[in-house]
Amino acid sequence: MVKILSIYLFQDLKELGETISESNFWKKFSDFLHLHIDLTKDISISILDLLILITVICITSWALKIIYRIITRKIPEQDKGKFKVVYGYFRWLIYVAIFLITLDSVGVNVTAIFAASAALLIGIGLALQTLFQDIISGVFILIDQSLHVGDIIELDGKVGRVEEIKLRTTRAVTIDNKVLIIPNHLYLTKILYNWTQNGSLTRESIDVGVAYGTDVELVKQILIDVANKHESILKDPEPLVLFTDFGESSLNFKLVFTLNDSFIATIPKSDLRFEIDKVFRENEISIPFPQRDIHIIEKNK
């Protein structure tokens, strides 16, 4: 009995489906979905294609929002605004790519679009190549946090304190108050020294040579005393004196010490050199300079 009822029910549903399919409304609706809009003589798109395109764009937008949250969860709040700007540009590039791929998938001829825009896109790409490199480098800096405002950096022999990190450039100020505008792509192509990556403490040193025959223990004690008296040099870790080499005309020493702000290291280094010269004179320790003996040989004519 149940089997007979199921057969009848199936037949009724089948007949209902055929009726709906054959109905005037469904036919009009189907015709409407397949209605084509001719954008050009080579490009034509249907209403159904538009609906599919809108659905794909909505799904892409939802996916991009999730990706944005994942990427920015470790970025400091003050840097999120900068990243959001460049993320907006990349988002539109992704939208364009998804748009063209979807059109191609539903059967729309996009060859004409590519052909018309290829030359323009190549020209724009070549003109903006360096700009894109700077922006991408700026994104890497924001994501991996390899550089922060306040860091002391050295690039191509120039030292500065980072004042502002933008998407395209980084602004740093040197000790003599000159502003360095550094394109961000240089961080990818050159070696960057971050003096404060491991903290604000840095080890500095100065070299000095004394004449042969000088009491080296006395030299060591004088250098340590001079370093300990300077207010900018930290007592922990203690200053260290290294006997580095037997030079051509001098015994060479290196005074190693720790500063809390290496950005102004040239000032305490200069102070130390003044004081070392003064104390050496008081203790009759000479700082030699290279000397050469010239022998003039006269030949008898």
CSV table of C-alpha atoms in Angstrom, one decimal:
chain,number,residue,atom,x,y,z
A,1,MET,CA,0.0,0.0,0.0
A,2,VAL,CA,2.8,2.4,1.0
A,3,LYS,CA,4.7,1.5,-2.2
A,4,ILE,CA,1.6,2.3,-4.3
A,5,LEU,CA,1.1,5.7,-2.6
A,6,SER,CA,4.8,6.5,-3.2
A,7,ILE,CA,4.5,5.7,-6.9
A,8,TYR,CA,1.4,8.0,-7.2
A,9,LEU,CA,3.1,10.7,-5.2
A,10,PHE,CA,6.2,10.6,-7.4
A,11,GLN,CA,4.1,10.7,-10.5
A,12,ASP,CA,2.2,13.7,-9.1
A,13,LEU,CA,5.4,15.6,-8.3
A,14,LYS,CA,6.8,14.8,-11.8
A,15,GLU,CA,3.6,16.1,-13.4
A,16,LEU,CA,3.8,19.2,-11.2
A,17,GLY,CA,7.4,19.8,-12.2
A,18,GLU,CA,6.5,19.4,-15.9
A,19,THR,CA,3.6,21.8,-15.5
A,20,ILE,CA,5.8,24.4,-13.9
A,21,SER,CA,8.5,24.0,-16.5
A,22,GLU,CA,5.9,24.4,-19.2
A,23,SER,CA,4.2,27.3,-17.6
A,24,ASN,CA,4.4,30.7,-19.1
A,25,PHE,CA,6.0,32.3,-16.0
A,26,TRP,CA,8.9,29.9,-15.9
A,27,LYS,CA,9.5,30.3,-19.6
A,28,LYS,CA,9.6,34.1,-19.2
A,29,PHE,CA,11.8,33.9,-16.2
A,30,SER,CA,14.2,31.6,-18.0
A,31,ASP,CA,14.2,33.8,-21.0
A,32,PHE,CA,14.9,36.8,-18.8
A,33,LEU,CA,17.9,35.0,-17.2
A,34,HIS,CA,19.4,34.2,-20.6
A,35,LEU,CA,18.8,37.7,-21.9
A,36,HIS,CA,22.1,39.0,-23.3
A,37,ILE,CA,23.4,42.5,-23.1
A,38,ASP,CA,25.8,43.4,-25.8
A,39,LEU,CA,28.5,45.6,-24.4
A,40,THR,CA,30.4,45.6,-27.6
A,41,LYS,CA,30.3,43.6,-30.8
A,42,ASP,CA,32.7,41.1,-29.2
A,43,ILE,CA,31.5,41.2,-25.6
A,44,SER,CA,28.1,39.9,-24.6
A,45,ILE,CA,26.8,39.0,-21.1
A,46,SER,CA,23.5,37.6,-19.8
A,47,ILE,CA,21.5,38.4,-16.7
A,48,LEU,CA,22.4,34.9,-15.3
A,49,ASP,CA,26.1,35.7,-15.8
A,50,LEU,CA,25.6,38.9,-13.9
A,51,LEU,CA,24.0,37.1,-11.0
A,52,ILE,CA,26.8,34.6,-10.9
A,53,LEU,CA,29.4,37.4,-11.0
A,54,ILE,CA,27.7,39.3,-8.1
A,55,THR,CA,27.6,36.1,-6.0
A,56,VAL,CA,31.3,35.4,-6.6
A,57,ILE,CA,32.3,39.0,-5.8
A,58,CYS,CA,30.3,38.8,-2.5
A,59,ILE,CA,32.0,35.5,-1.6
A,60,THR,CA,35.4,37.1,-2.4
A,61,SER,CA,34.7,40.1,-0.3
A,62,TRP,CA,33.8,37.9,2.7
A,63,ALA,CA,37.0,35.9,2.2
A,64,LEU,CA,39.1,39.0,2.0
A,65,LYS,CA,37.7,40.3,5.3
A,66,ILE,CA,38.7,37.1,7.0
A,67,ILE,CA,42.2,37.3,5.5
A,68,TYR,CA,42.5,40.9,6.6
A,69,ARG,CA,41.7,40.0,10.2
A,70,ILE,CA,44.2,37.2,10.2
A,71,ILE,CA,47.0,39.3,8.9
A,72,THR,CA,46.4,42.4,11.1
A,73,ARG,CA,45.9,40.6,14.4
A,74,LYS,CA,49.6,41.0,15.3
A,75,ILE,CA,50.1,44.5,13.8
A,76,PRO,CA,50.1,47.4,16.3
A,77,GLU,CA,47.0,49.5,16.3
A,78,GLN,CA,48.8,52.6,15.1
A,79,ASP,CA,50.1,50.7,12.0
A,80,LYS,CA,46.8,49.1,11.0
A,81,GLY,CA,45.6,52.3,9.3
A,82,LYS,CA,48.6,52.4,7.0
A,83,PHE,CA,48.2,48.7,6.2
A,84,LYS,CA,44.5,49.2,5.5
A,85,VAL,CA,45.3,51.8,2.8
A,86,VAL,CA,47.6,49.5,0.8
A,87,TYR,CA,45.3,46.5,1.5
A,88,GLY,CA,42.5,48.5,-0.2
A,89,TYR,CA,44.6,48.7,-3.4
A,90,PHE,CA,45.4,45.0,-3.4
A,91,ARG,CA,41.7,44.2,-2.7
A,92,TRP,CA,40.6,46.0,-5.9
A,93,LEU,CA,43.3,44.2,-7.9
A,94,ILE,CA,41.9,40.9,-6.6
A,95,TYR,CA,38.4,42.0,-7.5
A,96,VAL,CA,39.4,42.8,-11.0
A,97,ALA,CA,41.2,39.4,-11.4
A,98,ILE,CA,38.2,37.5,-10.0
A,99,PHE,CA,35.8,39.6,-12.2
A,100,LEU,CA,37.7,38.6,-15.4
A,101,ILE,CA,38.2,35.0,-14.4
A,102,THR,CA,34.5,34.7,-13.6
A,103,LEU,CA,33.5,36.2,-16.9
A,104,ASP,CA,35.7,33.8,-18.7
A,105,SER,CA,34.3,30.9,-16.8
A,106,VAL,CA,30.7,31.7,-17.7
A,107,GLY,CA,31.6,31.9,-21.4
A,108,VAL,CA,32.0,35.7,-21.9
A,109,ASN,CA,34.7,36.5,-24.4
A,110,VAL,CA,37.3,38.6,-22.3
A,111,THR,CA,40.0,38.3,-25.0
A,112,ALA,CA,39.0,41.7,-26.3
A,113,ILE,CA,39.3,43.3,-22.9
A,114,PHE,CA,42.8,41.9,-22.4
A,115,ALA,CA,43.8,42.9,-25.9
A,116,ALA,CA,42.5,46.5,-25.4
A,117,SER,CA,44.2,47.0,-22.0
A,118,ALA,CA,47.4,45.0,-22.5
A,119,ALA,CA,49.5,47.9,-23.9
A,120,LEU,CA,48.1,50.3,-21.3
A,121,LEU,CA,48.7,48.0,-18.4
A,122,ILE,CA,52.3,47.3,-19.5
A,123,GLY,CA,53.1,51.0,-19.7
A,124,ILE,CA,51.6,51.7,-16.3
A,125,GLY,CA,53.4,48.7,-14.8
A,126,LEU,CA,56.8,49.9,-16.1
A,127,ALA,CA,56.2,53.5,-14.9
A,128,LEU,CA,55.1,52.4,-11.4
A,129,GLN,CA,57.5,49.6,-10.9
A,130,THR,CA,59.6,51.3,-8.3
A,131,LEU,CA,56.5,52.7,-6.6
A,132,PHE,CA,55.0,49.2,-6.2
A,133,GLN,CA,58.4,48.0,-4.9
A,134,ASP,CA,58.3,50.7,-2.2
A,135,ILE,CA,54.7,49.9,-1.2
A,136,ILE,CA,55.3,46.2,-1.1
A,137,SER,CA,58.4,46.7,1.1
A,138,GLY,CA,56.3,49.0,3.3
A,139,VAL,CA,53.8,46.2,3.8
A,140,PHE,CA,56.5,43.8,4.7
A,141,ILE,CA,57.9,46.2,7.3
A,142,LEU,CA,54.4,46.6,8.8
A,143,ILE,CA,53.8,42.9,8.9
A,144,ASP,CA,57.1,41.5,10.2
A,145,GLN,CA,57.7,44.5,12.5
A,146,SER,CA,61.4,44.6,11.6
A,147,LEU,CA,61.5,48.3,12.0
A,148,HIS,CA,59.8,50.6,14.6
A,149,VAL,CA,59.6,54.4,15.2
A,150,GLY,CA,62.6,55.3,17.5
A,151,ASP,CA,64.9,52.6,16.1
A,152,ILE,CA,68.4,53.7,15.2
A,153,ILE,CA,69.3,52.4,11.7
A,154,GLU,CA,72.4,52.5,9.5
A,155,LEU,CA,72.0,52.2,5.7
A,156,ASP,CA,74.7,52.9,3.2
A,157,GLY,CA,76.9,54.4,5.9
A,158,LYS,CA,74.2,56.9,7.0
A,159,VAL,CA,72.9,56.7,10.6
A,160,GLY,CA,69.5,58.1,11.7
A,161,ARG,CA,66.7,57.7,14.2
A,162,VAL,CA,63.4,56.5,12.6
A,163,GLU,CA,60.8,59.2,13.0
A,164,GLU,CA,58.0,58.0,10.7
A,165,ILE,CA,57.3,54.8,8.7
A,166,LYS,CA,55.0,55.4,5.7
A,167,LEU,CA,53.9,53.0,3.0
A,168,ARG,CA,56.4,54.3,0.4
A,169,THR,CA,59.1,55.9,2.4
A,170,THR,CA,60.7,55.9,5.9
A,171,ARG,CA,61.8,59.2,7.5
A,172,ALA,CA,64.8,59.3,9.7
A,173,VAL,CA,66.7,62.1,11.4
A,174,THR,CA,70.5,62.1,11.7
A,175,ILE,CA,72.5,63.4,14.7
A,176,ASP,CA,73.1,66.7,13.0
A,177,ASN,CA,69.3,67.1,12.4
A,178,LYS,CA,69.3,66.3,8.7
A,179,VAL,CA,66.3,64.4,7.5
A,180,LEU,CA,66.8,61.1,5.5
A,181,ILE,CA,63.9,60.1,3.2
A,182,ILE,CA,64.5,56.4,2.6
A,183,PRO,CA,62.5,54.6,-0.2
A,184,ASN,CA,61.3,51.4,1.4
A,185,HIS,CA,62.5,49.1,-1.4
A,186,LEU,CA,66.1,49.8,-0.2
A,187,TYR,CA,65.4,47.5,2.8
A,188,LEU,CA,64.9,44.6,0.4
A,189,THR,CA,67.9,45.4,-1.8
A,190,LYS,CA,70.6,46.6,0.7
A,191,ILE,CA,71.9,45.5,4.1
A,192,LEU,CA,70.1,47.4,6.9
A,193,TYR,CA,71.7,47.6,10.4
A,194,ASN,CA,69.2,48.1,13.2
A,195,TRP,CA,71.3,49.3,16.1
A,196,THR,CA,68.4,49.0,18.6
A,197,GLN,CA,66.7,45.7,17.4
A,198,ASN,CA,67.9,44.0,20.6
A,199,GLY,CA,67.3,47.0,22.8
A,200,SER,CA,68.7,50.5,23.3
A,201,LEU,CA,72.0,49.3,24.8
A,202,THR,CA,74.9,49.1,22.3
A,203,ARG,CA,78.6,48.3,22.7
A,204,GLU,CA,80.9,51.0,21.3
A,205,SER,CA,84.7,51.3,21.2
A,206,ILE,CA,87.6,53.6,20.4
A,207,ASP,CA,91.2,52.6,19.4
A,208,VAL,CA,94.4,54.1,20.7
A,209,GLY,CA,98.1,53.2,20.2
A,210,VAL,CA,101.1,53.9,22.5
A,211,ALA,CA,104.8,53.8,22.0
A,212,TYR,CA,106.8,50.6,22.4
A,213,GLY,CA,108.2,50.3,25.9
A,214,THR,CA,105.1,51.8,27.6
A,215,ASP,CA,103.8,50.0,30.7
A,216,VAL,CA,100.8,48.2,29.2
A,217,GLU,CA,99.1,47.6,32.6
A,218,LEU,CA,99.2,51.3,33.3
A,219,VAL,CA,97.6,52.0,29.9
A,220,LYS,CA,94.9,49.5,30.6
A,221,GLN,CA,94.2,51.1,34.0
A,222,ILE,CA,94.1,54.6,32.6
A,223,LEU,CA,91.6,53.7,29.9
A,224,ILE,CA,89.3,51.9,32.3
A,225,ASP,CA,89.4,54.9,34.8
A,226,VAL,CA,88.7,57.4,32.0
A,227,ALA,CA,85.7,55.3,30.8
A,228,ASN,CA,84.3,54.9,34.4
A,229,LYS,CA,84.4,58.6,35.0
A,230,HIS,CA,82.2,59.5,32.0
A,231,GLU,CA,78.5,59.9,32.9
A,232,SER,CA,77.1,58.5,29.7
A,233,ILE,CA,79.0,55.2,30.0
A,234,LEU,CA,77.2,52.4,31.9
A,235,LYS,CA,79.0,50.7,34.8
A,236,ASP,CA,77.3,47.4,34.0
A,237,PRO,CA,78.6,45.8,31.9
A,238,GLU,CA,82.0,47.2,32.9
A,239,PRO,CA,84.3,48.9,30.3
A,240,LEU,CA,86.9,46.5,28.8
A,241,VAL,CA,90.3,47.1,27.4
A,242,LEU,CA,91.7,44.8,24.7
A,243,PHE,CA,95.3,44.6,23.6
A,244,THR,CA,94.6,44.2,19.9
A,245,ASP,CA,98.0,44.1,18.1
A,246,PHE,CA,101.6,44.9,17.9
A,247,GLY,CA,101.6,47.6,15.2
A,248,GLU,CA,104.3,48.9,13.0
A,249,SER,CA,105.1,51.8,15.4
A,250,SER,CA,102.7,51.3,18.3
A,251,LEU,CA,101.1,48.9,20.8
A,252,ASN,CA,97.4,49.0,19.9
A,253,PHE,CA,94.5,48.9,22.4
A,254,LYS,CA,90.7,49.0,22.1
A,255,LEU,CA,88.5,50.5,24.8
A,256,VAL,CA,85.1,48.8,24.8
A,257,PHE,CA,82.2,50.3,26.7
A,258,THR,CA,78.3,50.4,26.7
A,259,LEU,CA,76.0,53.3,26.0
A,260,ASN,CA,72.3,53.6,26.6
A,261,ASP,CA,71.9,55.8,23.5
A,262,SER,CA,74.2,55.0,20.6
A,263,PHE,CA,72.6,57.7,18.5
A,264,ILE,CA,74.8,60.3,20.2
A,265,ALA,CA,77.9,57.9,20.5
A,266,THR,CA,80.1,60.4,18.7
A,267,ILE,CA,79.9,62.8,21.7
A,268,PRO,CA,81.1,60.5,24.4
A,269,LYS,CA,83.7,59.1,22.1
A,270,SER,CA,85.1,62.6,21.5
A,271,ASP,CA,85.0,63.3,25.3
A,272,LEU,CA,87.0,60.1,25.9
A,273,ARG,CA,89.7,60.9,23.4
A,274,PHE,CA,90.1,64.4,24.9
A,275,GLU,CA,90.5,62.9,28.4
A,276,ILE,CA,92.8,60.0,27.2
A,277,ASP,CA,95.2,62.5,25.6
A,278,LYS,CA,95.2,64.6,28.7
A,279,VAL,CA,95.9,61.7,31.1
A,280,PHE,CA,98.5,60.2,28.8
A,281,ARG,CA,100.4,63.5,28.8
A,282,GLU,CA,100.2,63.6,32.6
A,283,ASN,CA,101.7,60.1,32.8
A,284,GLU,CA,104.3,60.8,30.0
A,285,ILE,CA,102.7,58.2,27.7
A,286,SER,CA,103.2,59.1,24.1
A,287,ILE,CA,101.0,58.3,21.2
A,288,PRO,CA,103.3,57.6,18.3
A,289,PHE,CA,102.8,58.3,14.6
A,290,PRO,CA,104.2,56.4,11.7
A,291,GLN,CA,107.8,57.5,10.9
A,292,ARG,CA,109.9,56.8,7.8
A,293,ASP,CA,113.6,57.1,7.4
A,294,ILE,CA,114.7,58.5,4.1
A,295,HIS,CA,118.2,57.7,2.9
A,296,ILE,CA,119.6,59.9,0.1
A,297,ILE,CA,122.3,58.3,-1.9
A,298,GLU,CA,124.5,60.6,-4.0
A,299,LYS,CA,126.3,59.0,-6.9
A,300,ASN,CA,129.6,60.4,-8.0
A,301,LYS,CA,129.5,61.9,-11.4
